[in-house]
Amino acid sequence: MKRKLLYILGGITLFLFIVLSAFGWYQIFYTKKGTENTKISNLMVKLEDNEKTIHEKDAVPTENTDAVDPYQFTVYNQTKDPTIYKVLLEDSVTTNIDKSLSRSQLSYELSLNGKVIKKGTLDEIKNNVLDERSIEGEKENKYSLKIWLNEDTMDTDWINKSYSYQITIQTEGSK
């Protein structure tokens, strides 16, 4: 009888240990705490023309930004609360690094709601952050990004090379 009671108590103890361990792991790894973890669904990103890709096969270095096709996108805050976000320009992985342009060979111009807010060469961008700002609830910001070979590239090896990038939006939390 004592042996049977010990087996039952051991089974109950083992069961409680498993349940409490699972709950502890859930609390540590699957719950979000604080304002640094904001739902990504607060912001919506809309591409103005998702069928269009920027591909200039016969591109030459220029300073004429009017001839450059922009990459356009809109950041929309779906909530009623203000949200802080960053627009990041990240290099895409390419299979042949020898055929990639360096960031110093490329110039950029970033416009927000029709006004130029930043311009320079891609290597001047700190931590890949193109823009960081707060957006009020139920408002939108329209961006236009132009990237081109700058005139200083003419004296470097740029022929038959490419540059791949992606734009990502990272939320920082509520204001």
Tab-separated table of N, CA and C in Angstrom:
chain	number	residue	atom	x	y	z
A	1	MET	N	0.824	-1.196	0.000
A	1	MET	CA	0.000	0.000	0.000
A	1	MET	C	0.868	1.259	0.000
A	2	LYS	N	1.953	1.244	0.824
A	2	LYS	CA	2.845	2.397	0.855
A	2	LYS	C	3.518	2.609	-0.503
A	3	ARG	N	3.888	1.506	-1.134
A	3	ARG	CA	4.530	1.582	-2.425
A	3	ARG	C	3.581	2.185	-3.476
A	4	LYS	N	2.335	1.781	-3.459
A	4	LYS	CA	1.345	2.295	-4.391
A	4	LYS	C	1.134	3.791	-4.155
A	5	LEU	N	1.091	4.216	-2.917
A	5	LEU	CA	0.922	5.625	-2.557
A	5	LEU	C	2.134	6.440	-3.038
A	6	LEU	N	3.336	5.876	-2.895
A	6	LEU	CA	4.541	6.554	-3.378
A	6	LEU	C	4.513	6.722	-4.900
A	7	TYR	N	4.073	5.704	-5.637
A	7	TYR	CA	3.963	5.804	-7.091
A	7	TYR	C	2.942	6.870	-7.489
A	8	ILE	N	1.849	6.958	-6.820
A	8	ILE	CA	0.815	7.955	-7.129
A	8	ILE	C	1.351	9.359	-6.850
A	9	LEU	N	1.992	9.561	-5.678
A	9	LEU	CA	2.548	10.875	-5.345
A	9	LEU	C	3.670	11.258	-6.316
A	10	GLY	N	4.498	10.281	-6.697
A	10	GLY	CA	5.561	10.532	-7.679
A	10	GLY	C	4.986	10.918	-9.029
A	11	GLY	N	3.931	10.254	-9.458
A	11	GLY	CA	3.280	10.577	-10.727
A	11	GLY	C	2.674	11.973	-10.705
A	12	ILE	N	2.025	12.313	-9.604
A	12	ILE	CA	1.427	13.656	-9.470
A	12	ILE	C	2.526	14.715	-9.471
A	13	THR	N	3.620	14.460	-8.756
A	13	THR	CA	4.739	15.402	-8.707
A	13	THR	C	5.349	15.580	-10.093
A	14	LEU	N	5.554	14.494	-10.806
A	14	LEU	CA	6.097	14.557	-12.161
A	14	LEU	C	5.168	15.326	-13.096
A	15	PHE	N	3.870	15.071	-13.000
A	15	PHE	CA	2.878	15.771	-13.813
A	15	PHE	C	2.914	17.270	-13.528
A	16	LEU	N	2.932	17.662	-12.242
A	16	LEU	CA	2.979	19.090	-11.880
A	16	LEU	C	4.272	19.740	-12.363
A	17	PHE	N	5.385	19.011	-12.263
A	17	PHE	CA	6.660	19.540	-12.726
A	17	PHE	C	6.604	19.830	-14.231
A	18	ILE	N	6.051	18.924	-14.998
A	18	ILE	CA	5.957	19.107	-16.450
A	18	ILE	C	5.048	20.289	-16.788
A	19	VAL	N	3.903	20.371	-16.143
A	19	VAL	CA	2.954	21.460	-16.406
A	19	VAL	C	3.564	22.806	-16.027
A	20	LEU	N	4.200	22.899	-14.855
A	20	LEU	CA	4.792	24.169	-14.425
A	20	LEU	C	5.992	24.552	-15.293
A	21	SER	N	6.772	23.584	-15.726
A	21	SER	CA	7.898	23.872	-16.616
A	21	SER	C	7.398	24.404	-17.951
A	22	ALA	N	6.381	23.789	-18.509
A	22	ALA	CA	5.818	24.244	-19.774
A	22	ALA	C	5.266	25.665	-19.639
A	23	PHE	N	4.587	25.951	-18.539
A	23	PHE	CA	4.051	27.287	-18.304
A	23	PHE	C	5.186	28.304	-18.172
A	24	GLY	N	6.241	27.933	-17.470
A	24	GLY	CA	7.395	28.819	-17.313
A	24	GLY	C	8.048	29.135	-18.649
A	25	TRP	N	8.261	28.118	-19.487
A	25	TRP	CA	8.836	28.337	-20.810
A	25	TRP	C	7.940	29.248	-21.650
A	26	TYR	N	6.647	29.048	-21.561
A	26	TYR	CA	5.709	29.886	-22.296
A	26	TYR	C	5.843	31.342	-21.855
A	27	GLN	N	5.887	31.575	-20.536
A	27	GLN	CA	6.000	32.937	-20.018
A	27	GLN	C	7.300	33.610	-20.448
A	28	ILE	N	8.381	32.862	-20.458
A	28	ILE	CA	9.684	33.434	-20.784
A	28	ILE	C	9.823	33.720	-22.270
A	29	PHE	N	9.433	32.773	-23.121
A	29	PHE	CA	9.753	32.877	-24.544
A	29	PHE	C	8.609	33.304	-25.454
A	30	TYR	N	7.364	33.251	-25.006
A	30	TYR	CA	6.270	33.526	-25.933
A	30	TYR	C	5.385	34.701	-25.563
A	31	THR	N	5.575	35.318	-24.429
A	31	THR	CA	4.770	36.480	-24.093
A	31	THR	C	5.591	37.727	-24.303
A	32	LYS	N	4.929	38.811	-24.645
A	32	LYS	CA	5.596	40.088	-24.882
A	32	LYS	C	5.355	40.982	-23.686
A	33	LYS	N	6.430	41.638	-23.251
A	33	LYS	CA	6.330	42.544	-22.107
A	33	LYS	C	6.835	43.913	-22.511
A	34	GLY	N	6.259	44.968	-21.985
A	34	GLY	CA	6.731	46.321	-22.225
A	34	GLY	C	6.298	46.878	-23.569
A	35	THR	N	6.714	48.133	-23.827
A	35	THR	CA	6.329	48.787	-25.073
A	35	THR	C	7.308	48.525	-26.202
A	36	GLU	N	8.480	47.890	-25.900
A	36	GLU	CA	9.419	47.653	-26.976
A	36	GLU	C	8.932	46.587	-27.942
A	37	ASN	N	7.979	45.789	-27.570
A	37	ASN	CA	7.415	44.770	-28.463
A	37	ASN	C	6.039	45.233	-28.925
A	38	THR	N	6.006	45.847	-30.085
A	38	THR	CA	4.764	46.367	-30.623
A	38	THR	C	4.296	45.469	-31.750
A	39	LYS	N	3.011	45.309	-31.872
A	39	LYS	CA	2.470	44.508	-32.969
A	39	LYS	C	2.873	45.132	-34.294
A	40	ILE	N	3.331	44.317	-35.198
A	40	ILE	CA	3.709	44.801	-36.519
A	40	ILE	C	2.477	45.261	-37.293
A	41	SER	N	1.309	44.818	-36.898
A	41	SER	CA	0.097	45.177	-37.616
A	41	SER	C	-0.335	46.617	-37.358
A	42	ASN	N	0.364	47.357	-36.474
A	42	ASN	CA	0.042	48.762	-36.271
A	42	ASN	C	0.269	49.564	-37.546
A	43	LEU	N	1.304	49.206	-38.290
A	43	LEU	CA	1.636	49.916	-39.510
A	43	LEU	C	1.401	49.023	-40.708
A	44	MET	N	0.948	49.629	-41.779
A	44	MET	CA	0.763	48.903	-43.026
A	44	MET	C	1.619	49.609	-44.081
A	45	VAL	N	2.328	48.831	-44.866
A	45	VAL	CA	3.151	49.389	-45.929
A	45	VAL	C	2.499	49.048	-47.260
A	46	LYS	N	2.268	50.075	-48.078
A	46	LYS	CA	1.661	49.873	-49.388
A	46	LYS	C	2.670	50.278	-50.454
A	47	LEU	N	2.895	49.384	-51.412
A	47	LEU	CA	3.732	49.716	-52.556
A	47	LEU	C	2.863	50.418	-53.579
A	48	GLU	N	3.396	51.488	-54.164
A	48	GLU	CA	2.610	52.247	-55.133
A	48	GLU	C	2.419	51.470	-56.425
A	49	ASP	N	3.428	50.700	-56.822
A	49	ASP	CA	3.344	49.914	-58.050
A	49	ASP	C	4.152	48.645	-57.819
A	50	ASN	N	3.506	47.600	-57.278
A	50	ASN	CA	4.247	46.404	-56.892
A	50	ASN	C	4.681	45.555	-58.078
A	51	GLU	N	4.264	45.882	-59.275
A	51	GLU	CA	4.708	45.154	-60.457
A	51	GLU	C	6.016	45.735	-60.990
A	52	LYS	N	6.359	46.917	-60.526
A	52	LYS	CA	7.501	47.615	-61.076
A	52	LYS	C	8.756	47.310	-60.258
A	53	THR	N	9.828	47.010	-60.939
A	53	THR	CA	11.123	46.891	-60.292
A	53	THR	C	12.053	47.878	-60.968
A	54	ILE	N	13.004	48.353	-60.215
A	54	ILE	CA	13.954	49.294	-60.782
A	54	ILE	C	15.112	48.479	-61.339
A	55	HIS	N	15.257	48.531	-62.637
A	55	HIS	CA	16.331	47.797	-63.289
A	55	HIS	C	16.793	48.624	-64.468
A	56	GLU	N	17.925	49.208	-64.326
A	56	GLU	CA	18.477	50.031	-65.391
A	56	GLU	C	19.638	49.285	-66.033
A	57	LYS	N	19.358	48.576	-67.102
A	57	LYS	CA	20.378	47.764	-67.766
A	57	LYS	C	21.489	48.628	-68.362
A	58	ASP	N	21.130	49.712	-68.945
A	58	ASP	CA	22.114	50.580	-69.597
A	58	ASP	C	22.340	51.865	-68.794
A	59	ALA	N	22.312	51.775	-67.481
A	59	ALA	CA	22.468	52.949	-66.629
A	59	ALA	C	23.895	53.488	-66.735
A	60	VAL	N	23.993	54.783	-66.678
A	60	VAL	CA	25.293	55.455	-66.665
A	60	VAL	C	25.298	56.432	-65.490
A	61	PRO	N	26.471	56.734	-64.958
A	61	PRO	CA	26.540	57.689	-63.852
A	61	PRO	C	25.944	59.036	-64.245
A	62	THR	N	25.203	59.628	-63.322
A	62	THR	CA	24.526	60.897	-63.602
A	62	THR	C	24.280	61.653	-62.297
A	63	GLU	N	24.016	62.922	-62.404
A	63	GLU	CA	23.549	63.721	-61.277
A	63	GLU	C	22.153	64.271	-61.571
A	64	ASN	N	21.579	63.901	-62.713
A	64	ASN	CA	20.250	64.325	-63.113
A	64	ASN	C	19.218	63.406	-62.453
A	65	THR	N	18.717	63.790	-61.297
A	65	THR	CA	17.781	62.938	-60.554
A	65	THR	C	16.416	62.858	-61.219
A	66	ASP	N	16.105	63.784	-62.113
A	66	ASP	CA	14.811	63.745	-62.799
A	66	ASP	C	14.698	62.535	-63.715
A	67	ALA	N	15.829	62.002	-64.178
A	67	ALA	CA	15.828	60.864	-65.099
A	67	ALA	C	15.735	59.526	-64.365
A	68	VAL	N	15.758	59.551	-63.034
A	68	VAL	CA	15.765	58.320	-62.235
A	68	VAL	C	14.338	57.968	-61.815
A	69	ASP	N	13.940	56.719	-62.054
A	69	ASP	CA	12.623	56.249	-61.615
A	69	ASP	C	12.628	56.032	-60.105
A	70	PRO	N	11.643	56.572	-59.388
A	70	PRO	CA	11.608	56.389	-57.932
A	70	PRO	C	10.943	55.077	-57.521
A	71	TYR	N	11.323	54.606	-56.360
A	71	TYR	CA	10.657	53.483	-55.696
A	71	TYR	C	9.713	54.135	-54.694
A	72	GLN	N	8.412	53.916	-54.836
A	72	GLN	CA	7.434	54.622	-54.013
A	72	GLN	C	6.674	53.656	-53.109
A	73	PHE	N	6.498	54.076	-51.852
A	73	PHE	CA	5.749	53.280	-50.891
A	73	PHE	C	5.125	54.206	-49.852
A	74	THR	N	4.096	53.706	-49.192
A	74	THR	CA	3.363	54.473	-48.192
A	74	THR	C	3.346	53.707	-46.880
A	75	VAL	N	3.583	54.416	-45.776
A	75	VAL	CA	3.473	53.836	-44.438
A	75	VAL	C	2.195	54.393	-43.829
A	76	TYR	N	1.292	53.502	-43.451
A	76	TYR	CA	-0.012	53.897	-42.902
A	76	TYR	C	-0.164	53.341	-41.492
A	77	ASN	N	-0.526	54.210	-40.538
A	77	ASN	CA	-0.766	53.790	-39.156
A	77	ASN	C	-2.236	53.402	-39.025
A	78	GLN	N	-2.493	52.127	-38.803
A	78	GLN	CA	-3.860	51.607	-38.738
A	78	GLN	C	-4.543	51.841	-37.395
A	79	THR	N	-3.782	52.245	-36.372
A	79	THR	CA	-4.358	52.431	-35.043
A	79	THR	C	-4.681	53.901	-34.811
A	80	LYS	N	-5.247	54.187	-33.663
A	80	LYS	CA	-5.539	55.569	-33.292
A	80	LYS	C	-4.383	56.191	-32.512
A	81	ASP	N	-3.401	55.369	-32.123
A	81	ASP	CA	-2.262	55.836	-31.326
A	81	ASP	C	-1.070	56.172	-32.211
A	82	PRO	N	-0.302	57.196	-31.825
A	82	PRO	CA	0.924	57.492	-32.574
A	82	PRO	C	1.921	56.340	-32.436
A	83	THR	N	2.684	56.081	-33.486
A	83	THR	CA	3.668	55.004	-33.489
A	83	THR	C	4.979	55.519	-34.062
A	84	ILE	N	6.078	55.112	-33.453
A	84	ILE	CA	7.414	55.474	-33.927
A	84	ILE	C	7.914	54.332	-34.813
A	85	TYR	N	8.511	54.691	-35.950
A	85	TYR	CA	9.016	53.663	-36.857
A	85	TYR	C	10.302	54.128	-37.525
A	86	LYS	N	11.023	53.162	-38.100
A	86	LYS	CA	12.231	53.435	-38.874
A	86	LYS	C	12.062	52.839	-40.266
A	87	VAL	N	12.569	53.550	-41.267
A	87	VAL	CA	12.641	53.030	-42.622
A	87	VAL	C	14.098	52.620	-42.836
A	88	LEU	N	14.317	51.335	-43.113
A	88	LEU	CA	15.670	50.806	-43.261
A	88	LEU	C	15.950	50.423	-44.712
A	89	LEU	N	17.164	50.718	-45.163
A	89	LEU	CA	17.644	50.280	-46.471
A	89	LEU	C	18.694	49.207	-46.195
A	90	GLU	N	18.365	47.984	-46.540
A	90	GLU	CA	19.259	46.864	-46.261
A	90	GLU	C	19.738	46.241	-47.561
A	91	ASP	N	21.027	45.902	-47.586
A	91	ASP	CA	21.586	45.229	-48.753
A	91	ASP	C	20.976	43.845	-48.867
A	92	SER	N	20.610	43.466	-50.074
A	92	SER	CA	20.132	42.106	-50.324
A	92	SER	C	21.332	41.220	-50.600
A	93	VAL	N	21.207	39.974	-50.234
A	93	VAL	CA	22.294	39.032	-50.459
A	93	VAL	C	22.382	38.731	-51.946
A	94	THR	N	23.570	38.860	-52.481
A	94	THR	CA	23.796	38.519	-53.880
A	94	THR	C	24.758	37.344	-53.956
A	95	THR	N	24.676	36.603	-55.031
A	95	THR	CA	25.509	35.409	-55.165
A	95	THR	C	26.939	35.742	-55.571
A	96	ASN	N	27.156	36.876	-56.226
A	96	ASN	CA	28.492	37.213	-56.699
A	96	ASN	C	28.876	38.598	-56.200
A	97	ILE	N	29.636	38.648	-55.116
A	97	ILE	CA	30.017	39.919	-54.506
A	97	ILE	C	30.918	40.731	-55.434
A	98	ASP	N	31.707	40.064	-56.264
A	98	ASP	CA	32.607	40.766	-57.180
A	98	ASP	C	31.845	41.611	-58.195
A	99	LYS	N	30.588	41.293	-58.446
A	99	LYS	CA	29.790	42.024	-59.431
A	99	LYS	C	28.821	43.005	-58.773
A	100	SER	N	29.074	43.356	-57.500
A	100	SER	CA	28.215	44.287	-56.777
A	100	SER	C	28.853	45.669	-56.721
A	101	LEU	N	28.028	46.672	-56.870
A	101	LEU	CA	28.479	48.042	-56.696
A	101	LEU	C	28.642	48.317	-55.206
A	102	SER	N	29.563	49.173	-54.864
A	102	SER	CA	29.704	49.549	-53.459
A	102	SER	C	28.733	50.687	-53.160
A	103	ARG	N	28.441	50.873	-51.905
A	103	ARG	CA	27.508	51.936	-51.521
A	103	ARG	C	28.050	53.321	-51.854
A	104	SER	N	29.356	53.459	-51.882
A	104	SER	CA	29.941	54.773	-52.186
A	104	SER	C	29.740	55.160	-53.651
A	105	GLN	N	29.441	54.210	-54.512
A	105	GLN	CA	29.213	54.488	-55.933
A	105	GLN	C	27.776	54.925	-56.217
A	106	LEU	N	26.911	54.833	-55.220
A	106	LEU	CA	25.491	55.108	-55.430
A	106	LEU	C	25.028	56.304	-54.616
A	107	SER	N	24.253	57.161	-55.253
A	107	SER	CA	23.638	58.299	-54.573
A	107	SER	C	22.164	57.994	-54.357
A	108	TYR	N	21.559	58.711	-53.412
A	108	TYR	CA	20.135	58.518	-53.147
A	108	TYR	C	19.477	59.849	-52.822
A	109	GLU	N	18.162	59.851	-52.999
A	109	GLU	CA	17.335	60.991	-52.619
A	109	GLU	C	16.040	60.432	-52.048
A	110	LEU	N	15.738	60.786	-50.811
A	110	LEU	CA	14.521	60.321	-50.139
A	110	LEU	C	13.562	61.490	-49.970
A	111	SER	N	12.335	61.301	-50.457
A	111	SER	CA	11.300	62.326	-50.329
A	111	SER	C	10.181	61.795	-49.453
A	112	LEU	N	9.615	62.680	-48.642
A	112	LEU	CA	8.480	62.360	-47.786
A	112	LEU	C	7.362	63.335	-48.102
A	113	ASN	N	6.225	62.792	-48.511
A	113	ASN	CA	5.052	63.597	-48.853
A	113	ASN	C	5.394	64.727	-49.838
A	114	GLY	N	6.227	64.393	-50.839
A	114	GLY	CA	6.557	65.329	-51.900
A	114	GLY	C	7.737	66.249	-51.627
A	115	LYS	N	8.342	66.206	-50.431
A	115	LYS	CA	9.474	67.073	-50.108
A	115	LYS	C	10.722	66.230	-49.883
A	116	VAL	N	11.832	66.647	-50.476
A	116	VAL	CA	13.103	65.943	-50.286
A	116	VAL	C	13.555	66.142	-48.840
A	117	ILE	N	13.785	65.022	-48.132
A	117	ILE	CA	14.214	65.121	-46.735
A	117	ILE	C	15.658	64.669	-46.524
A	118	LYS	N	16.188	63.863	-47.451
A	118	LYS	CA	17.577	63.407	-47.333
A	118	LYS	C	18.141	63.133	-48.714
A	119	LYS	N	19.456	63.377	-48.848
A	119	LYS	CA	20.158	63.006	-50.069
A	119	LYS	C	21.626	62.870	-49.745
A	120	GLY	N	22.308	62.077	-50.554
A	120	GLY	CA	23.731	61.836	-50.346
A	120	GLY	C	24.119	60.517	-50.994
A	121	THR	N	25.217	59.920	-50.524
A	121	THR	CA	25.621	58.609	-51.019
A	121	THR	C	25.172	57.552	-50.010
A	122	LEU	N	24.963	56.338	-50.488
A	122	LEU	CA	24.450	55.272	-49.617
A	122	LEU	C	25.397	54.946	-48.471
A	123	ASP	N	26.706	55.147	-48.660
A	123	ASP	CA	27.637	54.836	-47.573
A	123	ASP	C	27.556	55.844	-46.421
A	124	GLU	N	26.857	56.956	-46.606
A	124	GLU	CA	26.660	57.940	-45.538
A	124	GLU	C	25.505	57.572	-44.601
A	125	ILE	N	24.706	56.594	-44.982
A	125	ILE	CA	23.552	56.193	-44.171
A	125	ILE	C	24.045	55.417	-42.950
A	126	LYS	N	23.718	55.881	-41.770
A	126	LYS	CA	24.158	55.260	-40.521
A	126	LYS	C	23.201	54.146	-40.102
A	127	ASN	N	23.739	52.971	-39.819
A	127	ASN	CA	22.976	51.807	-39.335
A	127	ASN	C	21.806	51.446	-40.237
A	128	ASN	N	21.918	51.725	-41.526
A	128	ASN	CA	20.887	51.421	-42.527
A	128	ASN	C	19.598	52.211	-42.337
A	129	VAL	N	19.563	53.209	-41.446
A	129	VAL	CA	18.334	53.961	-41.155
A	129	VAL	C	18.198	55.128	-42.138
A	130	LEU	N	17.230	55.007	-43.051
A	130	LEU	CA	16.928	56.089	-43.984
A	130	LEU	C	16.134	57.194	-43.299
A	131	ASP	N	15.170	56.803	-42.491
A	131	ASP	CA	14.305	57.781	-41.825
A	131	ASP	C	13.763	57.189	-40.540
A	132	GLU	N	13.590	58.036	-39.542
A	132	GLU	CA	12.980	57.625	-38.278
A	132	GLU	C	12.051	58.740	-37.835
A	133	ARG	N	10.811	58.373	-37.563
A	133	ARG	CA	9.839	59.388	-37.153
A	133	ARG	C	8.622	58.765	-36.483
A	134	SER	N	7.779	59.625	-35.971
A	134	SER	CA	6.517	59.207	-35.367
A	134	SER	C	5.403	59.521	-36.361
A	135	ILE	N	4.415	58.643	-36.393
A	135	ILE	CA	3.262	58.875	-37.266
A	135	ILE	C	2.007	58.832	-36.402
A	136	GLU	N	1.187	59.822	-36.570
A	136	GLU	CA	-0.061	59.897	-35.797
A	136	GLU	C	-1.017	58.785	-36.226
A	137	GLY	N	-1.983	58.514	-35.371
A	137	GLY	CA	-2.962	57.477	-35.665
A	137	GLY	C	-3.790	57.777	-36.900
A	138	GLU	N	-4.034	56.737	-37.693
A	138	GLU	CA	-4.834	56.803	-38.906
A	138	GLU	C	-4.310	57.828	-39.925
A	139	LYS	N	-2.999	58.038	-39.948
A	139	LYS	CA	-2.351	58.929	-40.914
A	139	LYS	C	-1.416	58.100	-41.779
A	140	GLU	N	-0.947	58.696	-42.897
A	140	GLU	CA	-0.013	58.007	-43.772
A	140	GLU	C	1.117	58.930	-44.188
A	141	ASN	N	2.267	58.332	-44.442
A	141	ASN	CA	3.433	59.033	-44.973
A	141	ASN	C	3.797	58.391	-46.308
A	142	LYS	N	3.894	59.218	-47.347
A	142	LYS	CA	4.237	58.715	-48.680
A	142	LYS	C	5.714	58.998	-48.952
A	143	TYR	N	6.438	57.923	-49.245
A	143	TYR	CA	7.870	58.011	-49.517
A	143	TYR	C	8.160	57.786	-50.990
A	144	SER	N	9.239	58.399	-51.434
A	144	SER	CA	9.766	58.192	-52.775
A	144	SER	C	11.287	58.115	-52.636
A	145	LEU	N	11.871	57.022	-53.111
A	145	LEU	CA	13.314	56.807	-52.995
A	145	LEU	C	13.915	56.638	-54.390
A	146	LYS	N	14.919	57.446	-54.671
A	146	LYS	CA	15.656	57.327	-55.927
A	146	LYS	C	17.086	56.919	-55.602
A	147	ILE	N	17.595	55.923	-56.331
A	147	ILE	CA	18.985	55.492	-56.190
A	147	ILE	C	19.588	55.431	-57.588
A	148	TRP	N	20.782	56.002	-57.734
A	148	TRP	CA	21.430	56.035	-59.027
A	148	TRP	C	22.958	56.013	-58.876
A	149	LEU	N	23.625	55.707	-59.988
A	149	LEU	CA	25.089	55.776	-60.036
A	149	LEU	C	25.494	57.247	-60.033
A	150	ASN	N	26.331	57.658	-59.075
A	150	ASN	CA	26.726	59.063	-59.043
A	150	ASN	C	27.847	59.335	-60.043
A	151	GLU	N	28.056	60.594	-60.380
A	151	GLU	CA	29.039	60.971	-61.397
A	151	GLU	C	30.456	60.580	-61.007
A	152	ASP	N	30.757	60.526	-59.707
A	152	ASP	CA	32.091	60.137	-59.247
A	152	ASP	C	32.410	58.693	-59.617
A	153	THR	N	31.402	57.909	-59.933
A	153	THR	CA	31.581	56.501	-60.287
A	153	THR	C	32.192	56.332	-61.670
A	154	MET	N	32.143	57.369	-62.493
A	154	MET	CA	32.620	57.279	-63.876
A	154	MET	C	34.067	56.784	-63.944
A	155	ASP	N	34.882	57.164	-62.975
A	155	ASP	CA	36.298	56.785	-62.985
A	155	ASP	C	36.558	55.450	-62.292
A	156	THR	N	35.522	54.742	-61.858
A	156	THR	CA	35.691	53.470	-61.157
A	156	THR	C	35.141	52.329	-62.017
A	157	ASP	N	35.288	51.130	-61.511
A	157	ASP	CA	34.797	49.943	-62.213
A	157	ASP	C	33.325	49.730	-61.864
A	158	TRP	N	32.425	50.151	-62.741
A	158	TRP	CA	30.991	50.033	-62.467
A	158	TRP	C	30.242	49.265	-63.553
A	159	ILE	N	30.853	49.038	-64.671
A	159	ILE	CA	30.181	48.385	-65.792
A	159	ILE	C	29.928	46.911	-65.453
A	160	ASN	N	28.741	46.431	-65.801
A	160	ASN	CA	28.300	45.046	-65.559
A	160	ASN	C	28.211	44.697	-64.082
A	161	LYS	N	27.969	45.687	-63.243
A	161	LYS	CA	27.779	45.440	-61.810
A	161	LYS	C	26.367	45.862	-61.427
A	162	SER	N	25.916	45.379	-60.302
A	162	SER	CA	24.557	45.697	-59.850
A	162	SER	C	24.563	45.943	-58.349
A	163	TYR	N	23.433	46.424	-57.875
A	163	TYR	CA	23.234	46.624	-56.432
A	163	TYR	C	21.807	46.215	-56.105
A	164	SER	N	21.649	45.337	-55.120
A	164	SER	CA	20.322	44.875	-54.703
A	164	SER	C	20.068	45.326	-53.273
A	165	TYR	N	18.868	45.806	-53.032
A	165	TYR	CA	18.506	46.264	-51.693
A	165	TYR	C	17.040	45.969	-51.427
A	166	GLN	N	16.682	46.104	-50.161
A	166	GLN	CA	15.278	46.003	-49.787
A	166	GLN	C	14.982	47.072	-48.744
A	167	ILE	N	13.750	47.546	-48.763
A	167	ILE	CA	13.287	48.529	-47.788
A	167	ILE	C	12.459	47.779	-46.752
A	168	THR	N	12.767	47.978	-45.476
A	168	THR	CA	11.984	47.371	-44.403
A	168	THR	C	11.546	48.460	-43.430
A	169	ILE	N	10.426	48.205	-42.782
A	169	ILE	CA	9.894	49.126	-41.779
A	169	ILE	C	9.990	48.428	-40.424
A	170	GLN	N	10.569	49.130	-39.454
A	170	GLN	CA	10.735	48.573	-38.113
A	170	GLN	C	10.012	49.504	-37.134
A	171	THR	N	9.089	48.942	-36.371
A	171	THR	CA	8.367	49.767	-35.395
A	171	THR	C	9.159	49.826	-34.102
A	172	GLU	N	9.100	50.991	-33.467
A	172	GLU	CA	9.810	51.218	-32.207
A	172	GLU	C	8.850	51.242	-31.023
A	173	GLY	N	7.566	51.352	-31.272
A	173	GLY	CA	6.591	51.395	-30.188
A	173	GLY	C	5.751	52.655	-30.250
A	174	SER	N	4.897	52.802	-29.269
A	174	SER	CA	4.016	53.964	-29.214
A	174	SER	C	4.731	55.148	-28.629
A	175	LYS	N	4.278	56.312	-29.006
A	175	LYS	CA	4.868	57.563	-28.553
A	175	LYS	C	4.450	57.880	-27.137
